[in-house]
mmCIF file of C-alpha atoms in Angstrom:
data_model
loop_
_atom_site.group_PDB
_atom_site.id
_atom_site.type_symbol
_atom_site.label_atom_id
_atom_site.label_comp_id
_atom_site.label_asym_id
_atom_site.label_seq_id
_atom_site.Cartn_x
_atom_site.Cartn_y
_atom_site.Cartn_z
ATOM 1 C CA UNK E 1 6.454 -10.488 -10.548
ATOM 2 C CA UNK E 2 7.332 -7.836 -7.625
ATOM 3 C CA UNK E 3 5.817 -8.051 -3.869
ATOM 4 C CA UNK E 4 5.407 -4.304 -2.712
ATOM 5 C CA UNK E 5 5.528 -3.990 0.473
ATOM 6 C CA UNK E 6 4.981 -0.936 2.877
ATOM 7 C CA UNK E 7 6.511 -0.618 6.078
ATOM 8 C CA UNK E 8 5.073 2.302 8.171
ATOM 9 C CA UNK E 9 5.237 3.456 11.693
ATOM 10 C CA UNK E 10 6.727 7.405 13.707
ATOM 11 C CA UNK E 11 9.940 7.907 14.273
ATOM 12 C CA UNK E 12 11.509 5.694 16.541
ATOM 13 C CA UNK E 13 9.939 2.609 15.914
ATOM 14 C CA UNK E 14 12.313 1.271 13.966
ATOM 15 C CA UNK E 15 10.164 1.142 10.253
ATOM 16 C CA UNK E 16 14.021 1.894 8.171
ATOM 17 C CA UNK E 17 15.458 -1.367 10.423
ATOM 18 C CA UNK E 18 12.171 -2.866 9.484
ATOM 19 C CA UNK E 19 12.774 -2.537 5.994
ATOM 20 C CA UNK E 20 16.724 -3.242 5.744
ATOM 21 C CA UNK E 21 15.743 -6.604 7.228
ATOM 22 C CA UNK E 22 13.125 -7.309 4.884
ATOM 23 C CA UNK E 23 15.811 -6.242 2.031
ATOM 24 C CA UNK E 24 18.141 -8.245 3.366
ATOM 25 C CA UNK E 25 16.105 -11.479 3.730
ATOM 26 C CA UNK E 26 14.886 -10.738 -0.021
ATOM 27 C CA UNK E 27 18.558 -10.198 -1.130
ATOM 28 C CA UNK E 28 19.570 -13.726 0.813
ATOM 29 C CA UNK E 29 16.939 -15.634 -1.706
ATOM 30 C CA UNK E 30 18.684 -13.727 -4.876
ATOM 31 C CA UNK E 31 15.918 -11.575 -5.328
ATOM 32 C CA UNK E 32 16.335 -8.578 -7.172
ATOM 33 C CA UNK E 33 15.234 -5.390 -4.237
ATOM 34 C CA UNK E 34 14.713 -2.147 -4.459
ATOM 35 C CA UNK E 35 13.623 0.687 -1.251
ATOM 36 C CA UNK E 36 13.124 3.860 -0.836
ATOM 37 C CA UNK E 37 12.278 5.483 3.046
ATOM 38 C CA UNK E 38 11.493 8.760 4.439
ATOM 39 C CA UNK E 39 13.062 9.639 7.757
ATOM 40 C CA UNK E 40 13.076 13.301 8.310
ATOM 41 C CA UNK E 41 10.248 13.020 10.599
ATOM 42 C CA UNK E 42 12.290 10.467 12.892
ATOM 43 C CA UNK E 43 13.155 12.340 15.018
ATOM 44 C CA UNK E 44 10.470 14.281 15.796
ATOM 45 C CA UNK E 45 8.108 11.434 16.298
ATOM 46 C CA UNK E 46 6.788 11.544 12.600
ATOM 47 C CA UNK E 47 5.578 9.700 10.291
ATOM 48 C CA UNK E 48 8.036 7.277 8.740
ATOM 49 C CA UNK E 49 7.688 4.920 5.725
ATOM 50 C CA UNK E 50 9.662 2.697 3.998
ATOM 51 C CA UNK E 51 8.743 1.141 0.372
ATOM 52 C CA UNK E 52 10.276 -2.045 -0.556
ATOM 53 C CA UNK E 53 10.108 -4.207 -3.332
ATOM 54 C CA UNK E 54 11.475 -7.744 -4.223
ATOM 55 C CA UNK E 55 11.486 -9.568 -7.300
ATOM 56 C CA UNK E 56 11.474 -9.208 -11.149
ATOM 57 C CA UNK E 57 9.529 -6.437 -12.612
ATOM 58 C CA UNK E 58 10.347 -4.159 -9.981
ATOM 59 C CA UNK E 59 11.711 -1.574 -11.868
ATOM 60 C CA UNK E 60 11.569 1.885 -8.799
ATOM 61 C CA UNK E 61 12.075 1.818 -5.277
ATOM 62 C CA UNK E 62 8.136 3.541 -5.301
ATOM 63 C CA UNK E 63 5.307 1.800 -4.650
ATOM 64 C CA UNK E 64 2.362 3.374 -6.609
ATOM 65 C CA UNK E 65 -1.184 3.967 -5.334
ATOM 66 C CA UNK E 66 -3.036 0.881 -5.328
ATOM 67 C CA UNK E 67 0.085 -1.246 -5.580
ATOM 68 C CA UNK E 68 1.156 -2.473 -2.252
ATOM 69 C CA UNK E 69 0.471 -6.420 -1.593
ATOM 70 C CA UNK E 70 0.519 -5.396 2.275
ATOM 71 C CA UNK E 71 1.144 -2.542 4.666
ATOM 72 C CA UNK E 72 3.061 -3.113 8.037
ATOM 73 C CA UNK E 73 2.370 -0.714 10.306
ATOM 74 C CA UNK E 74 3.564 -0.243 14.209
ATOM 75 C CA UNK E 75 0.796 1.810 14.989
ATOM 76 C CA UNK E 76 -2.890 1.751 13.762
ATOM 77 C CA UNK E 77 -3.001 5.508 12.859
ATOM 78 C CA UNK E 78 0.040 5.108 10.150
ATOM 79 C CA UNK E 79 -1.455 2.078 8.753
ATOM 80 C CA UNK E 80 -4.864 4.022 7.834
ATOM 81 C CA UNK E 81 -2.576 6.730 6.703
ATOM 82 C CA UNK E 82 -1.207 4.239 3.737
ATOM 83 C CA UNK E 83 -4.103 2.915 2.694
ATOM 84 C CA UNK E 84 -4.517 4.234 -0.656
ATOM 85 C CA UNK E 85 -1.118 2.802 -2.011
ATOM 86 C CA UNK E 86 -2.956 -0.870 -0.630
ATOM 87 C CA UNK E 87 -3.829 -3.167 -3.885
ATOM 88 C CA UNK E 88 -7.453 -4.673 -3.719
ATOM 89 C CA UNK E 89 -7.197 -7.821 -1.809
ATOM 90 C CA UNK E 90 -3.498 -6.679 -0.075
ATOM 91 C CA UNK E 91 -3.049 -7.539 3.453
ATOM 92 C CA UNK E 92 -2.659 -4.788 6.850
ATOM 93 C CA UNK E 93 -0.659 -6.232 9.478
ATOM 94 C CA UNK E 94 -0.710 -3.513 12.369
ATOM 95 C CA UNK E 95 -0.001 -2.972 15.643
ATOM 96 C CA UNK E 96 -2.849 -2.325 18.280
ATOM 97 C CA UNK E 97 -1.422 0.075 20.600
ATOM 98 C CA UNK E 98 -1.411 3.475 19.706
ATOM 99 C CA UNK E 99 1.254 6.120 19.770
ATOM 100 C CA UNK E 100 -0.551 9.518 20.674
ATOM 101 C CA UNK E 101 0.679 12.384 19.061
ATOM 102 C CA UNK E 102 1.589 15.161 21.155
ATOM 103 C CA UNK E 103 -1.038 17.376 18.884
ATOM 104 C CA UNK E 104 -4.118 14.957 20.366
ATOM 105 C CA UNK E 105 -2.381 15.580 23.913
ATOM 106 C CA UNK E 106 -2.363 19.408 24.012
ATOM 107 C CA UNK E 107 -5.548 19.748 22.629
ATOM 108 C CA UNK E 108 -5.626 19.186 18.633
ATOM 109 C CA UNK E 109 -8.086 16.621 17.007
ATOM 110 C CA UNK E 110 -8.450 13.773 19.397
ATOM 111 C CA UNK E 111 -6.878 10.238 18.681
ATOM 112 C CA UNK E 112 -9.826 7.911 18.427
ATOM 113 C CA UNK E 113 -8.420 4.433 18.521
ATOM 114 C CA UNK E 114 -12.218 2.254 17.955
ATOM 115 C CA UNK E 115 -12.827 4.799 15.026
ATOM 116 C CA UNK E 116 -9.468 4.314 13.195
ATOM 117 C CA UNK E 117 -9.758 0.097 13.951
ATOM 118 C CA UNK E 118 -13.043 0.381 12.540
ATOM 119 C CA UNK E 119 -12.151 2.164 9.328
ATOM 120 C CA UNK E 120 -9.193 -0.507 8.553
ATOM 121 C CA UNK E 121 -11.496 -3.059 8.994
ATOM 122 C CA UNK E 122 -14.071 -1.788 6.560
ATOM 123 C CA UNK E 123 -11.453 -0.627 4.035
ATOM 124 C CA UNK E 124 -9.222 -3.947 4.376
ATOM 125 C CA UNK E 125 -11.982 -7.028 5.633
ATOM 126 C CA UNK E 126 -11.290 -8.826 8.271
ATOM 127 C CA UNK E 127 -9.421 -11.711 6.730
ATOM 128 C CA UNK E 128 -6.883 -9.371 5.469
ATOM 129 C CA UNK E 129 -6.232 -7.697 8.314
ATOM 130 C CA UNK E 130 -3.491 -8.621 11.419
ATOM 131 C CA UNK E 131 -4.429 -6.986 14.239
ATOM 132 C CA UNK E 132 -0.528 -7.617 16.953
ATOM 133 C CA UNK E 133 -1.602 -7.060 20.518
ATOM 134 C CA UNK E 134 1.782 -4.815 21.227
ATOM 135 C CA UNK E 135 1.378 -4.303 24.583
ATOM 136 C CA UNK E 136 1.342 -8.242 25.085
ATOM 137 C CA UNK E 137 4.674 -8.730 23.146
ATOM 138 C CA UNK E 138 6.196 -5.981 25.132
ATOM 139 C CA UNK E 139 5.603 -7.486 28.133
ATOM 140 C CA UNK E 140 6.733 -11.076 27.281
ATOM 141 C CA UNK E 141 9.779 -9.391 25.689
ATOM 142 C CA UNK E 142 10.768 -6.754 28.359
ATOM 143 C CA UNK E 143 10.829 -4.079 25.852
ATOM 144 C CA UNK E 144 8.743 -2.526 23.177
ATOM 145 C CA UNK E 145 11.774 -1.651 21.154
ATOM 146 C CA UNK E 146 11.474 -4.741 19.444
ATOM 147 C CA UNK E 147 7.822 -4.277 18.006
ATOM 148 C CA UNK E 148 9.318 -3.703 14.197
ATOM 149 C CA UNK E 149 10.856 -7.230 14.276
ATOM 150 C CA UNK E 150 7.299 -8.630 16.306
ATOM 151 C CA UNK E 151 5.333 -7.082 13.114
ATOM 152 C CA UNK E 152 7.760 -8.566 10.656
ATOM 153 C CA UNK E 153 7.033 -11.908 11.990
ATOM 154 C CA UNK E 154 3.400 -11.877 12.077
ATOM 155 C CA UNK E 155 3.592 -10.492 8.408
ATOM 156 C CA UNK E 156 5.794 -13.500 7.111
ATOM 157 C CA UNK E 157 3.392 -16.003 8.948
ATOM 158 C CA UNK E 158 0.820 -14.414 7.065
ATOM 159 C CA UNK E 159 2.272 -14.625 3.890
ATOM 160 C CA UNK E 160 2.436 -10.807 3.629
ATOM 161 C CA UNK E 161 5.723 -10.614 2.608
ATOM 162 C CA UNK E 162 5.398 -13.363 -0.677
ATOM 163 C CA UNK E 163 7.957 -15.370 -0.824
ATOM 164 C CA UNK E 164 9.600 -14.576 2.509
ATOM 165 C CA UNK E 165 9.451 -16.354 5.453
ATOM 166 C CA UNK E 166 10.217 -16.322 9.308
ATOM 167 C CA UNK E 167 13.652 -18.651 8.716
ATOM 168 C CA UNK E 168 14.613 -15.752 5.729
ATOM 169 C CA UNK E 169 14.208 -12.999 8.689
ATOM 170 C CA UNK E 170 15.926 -14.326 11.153
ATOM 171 C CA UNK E 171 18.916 -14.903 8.464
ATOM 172 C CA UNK E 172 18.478 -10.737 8.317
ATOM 173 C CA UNK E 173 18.655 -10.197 11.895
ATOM 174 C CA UNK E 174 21.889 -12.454 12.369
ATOM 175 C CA UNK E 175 23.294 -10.720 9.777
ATOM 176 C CA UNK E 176 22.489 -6.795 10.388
ATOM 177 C CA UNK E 177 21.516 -6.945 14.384
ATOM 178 C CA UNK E 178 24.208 -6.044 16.876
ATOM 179 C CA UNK E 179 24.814 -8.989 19.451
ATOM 180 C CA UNK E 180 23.799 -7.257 22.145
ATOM 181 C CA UNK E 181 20.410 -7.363 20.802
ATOM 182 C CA UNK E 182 20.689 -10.587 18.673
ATOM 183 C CA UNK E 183 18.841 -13.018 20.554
ATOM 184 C CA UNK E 184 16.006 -10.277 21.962
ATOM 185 C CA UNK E 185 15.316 -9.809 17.828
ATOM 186 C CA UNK E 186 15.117 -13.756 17.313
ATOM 187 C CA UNK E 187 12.913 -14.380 20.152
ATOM 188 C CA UNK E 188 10.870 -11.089 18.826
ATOM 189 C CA UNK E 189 10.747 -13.058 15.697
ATOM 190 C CA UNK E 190 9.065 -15.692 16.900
ATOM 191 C CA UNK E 191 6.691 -13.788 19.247
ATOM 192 C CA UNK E 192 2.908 -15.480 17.935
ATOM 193 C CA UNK E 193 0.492 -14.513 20.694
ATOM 194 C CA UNK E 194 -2.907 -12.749 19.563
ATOM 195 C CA UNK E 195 -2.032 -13.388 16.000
ATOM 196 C CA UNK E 196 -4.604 -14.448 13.537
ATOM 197 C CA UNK E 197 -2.209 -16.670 11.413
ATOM 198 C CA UNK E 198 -0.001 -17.983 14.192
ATOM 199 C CA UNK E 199 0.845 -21.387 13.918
#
């Protein structure tokens, strides 16, 4: 049996590191993994997904609609946006703090934060969903460049991510992070405040 799991955020938030340390971890426990990402967007402060999936019976790198076990998202908007590949009963964990696209800025459809919360709430319940206060971790970190590896930790402590956990992760980050940001990433990693399933 396969967890699916979408990773989901606009370019620059690191959602394809996201999801080579969540392959990584997988492929450390001998699971079978498969991805697939779309970064053409990155640059221009897109959208940006990643689909990976660990274990026997996954048989693509695509996650199908309705199929997902949980959706990680660094910013609410892009989490609403891959709802529909969310299984009944899958699990949201999402940032709080948006990132404003420059459409909403120069006069396009206006970002509405409480209305997007509200509609992942109502779609997911509220014991499936992780709401990360960002804005906190960035300031106990220094940086906000290290919200991916923030949401990857509330996600394991959830048990979004099956059978991985926080030790599997931080495995992953020795392993793929540069040492300049190694130990930034591992305290990241263990960043809990504001999270519903903290321990």
């Amino acid at each position: 049996m396969s967890t699916n799991v979408i990773l989901a955020g606009v370019g620059g938030q690191g959602a394809v590191l996201a999801s080579k340390l969540l392959a990584r971890a997988a492929m450390e426990r001998g699971l079978p993994v498969k991805t697939a990402e779309t970064i053409g967007m990155a640059q221009r402060g897109g959208s940006v997904f990643s689909h990976v999936r660990m274990g026997e019976g996954a048989h693509s790198p695509l996650i199908g609609h309705g199929r997902a076990d949980a959706i990680v998202a660094f910013e609410p908007a892009e989490a609403a946006r891959q709802l529909p590949f969310l299984r009944p009963g899958g699990m949201v964990v999402t940032s709080g703090l948006p990132v404003v696209p420059v459409s909403a800025a120069t006069g396009g459809p206006a970002y509405d934060l409480p209305a997007i919360m509200s509609y992942l709430r109502e779609r997911v319940g509220e014991k499936n969903l992780a709401v990360v206060d960002a804005s906190a971790a960035a300031g106990a970190l220094g940086t906000a460049k290290a919200l991916n590896v923030v949401l990857l930790g509330a996600a394991a402590r959830a048990g979004a991510l099956g059978p991985i956990t926080v030790d599997d992760l931080a495995i992953a980050v020795r392993a793929l992070v540069s040492p300049r940001f190694l130990d930034l990433d591992l305290t990241a990693l263990m960043w809990k405040r504001d999270c519903p399933f903290s321990t």
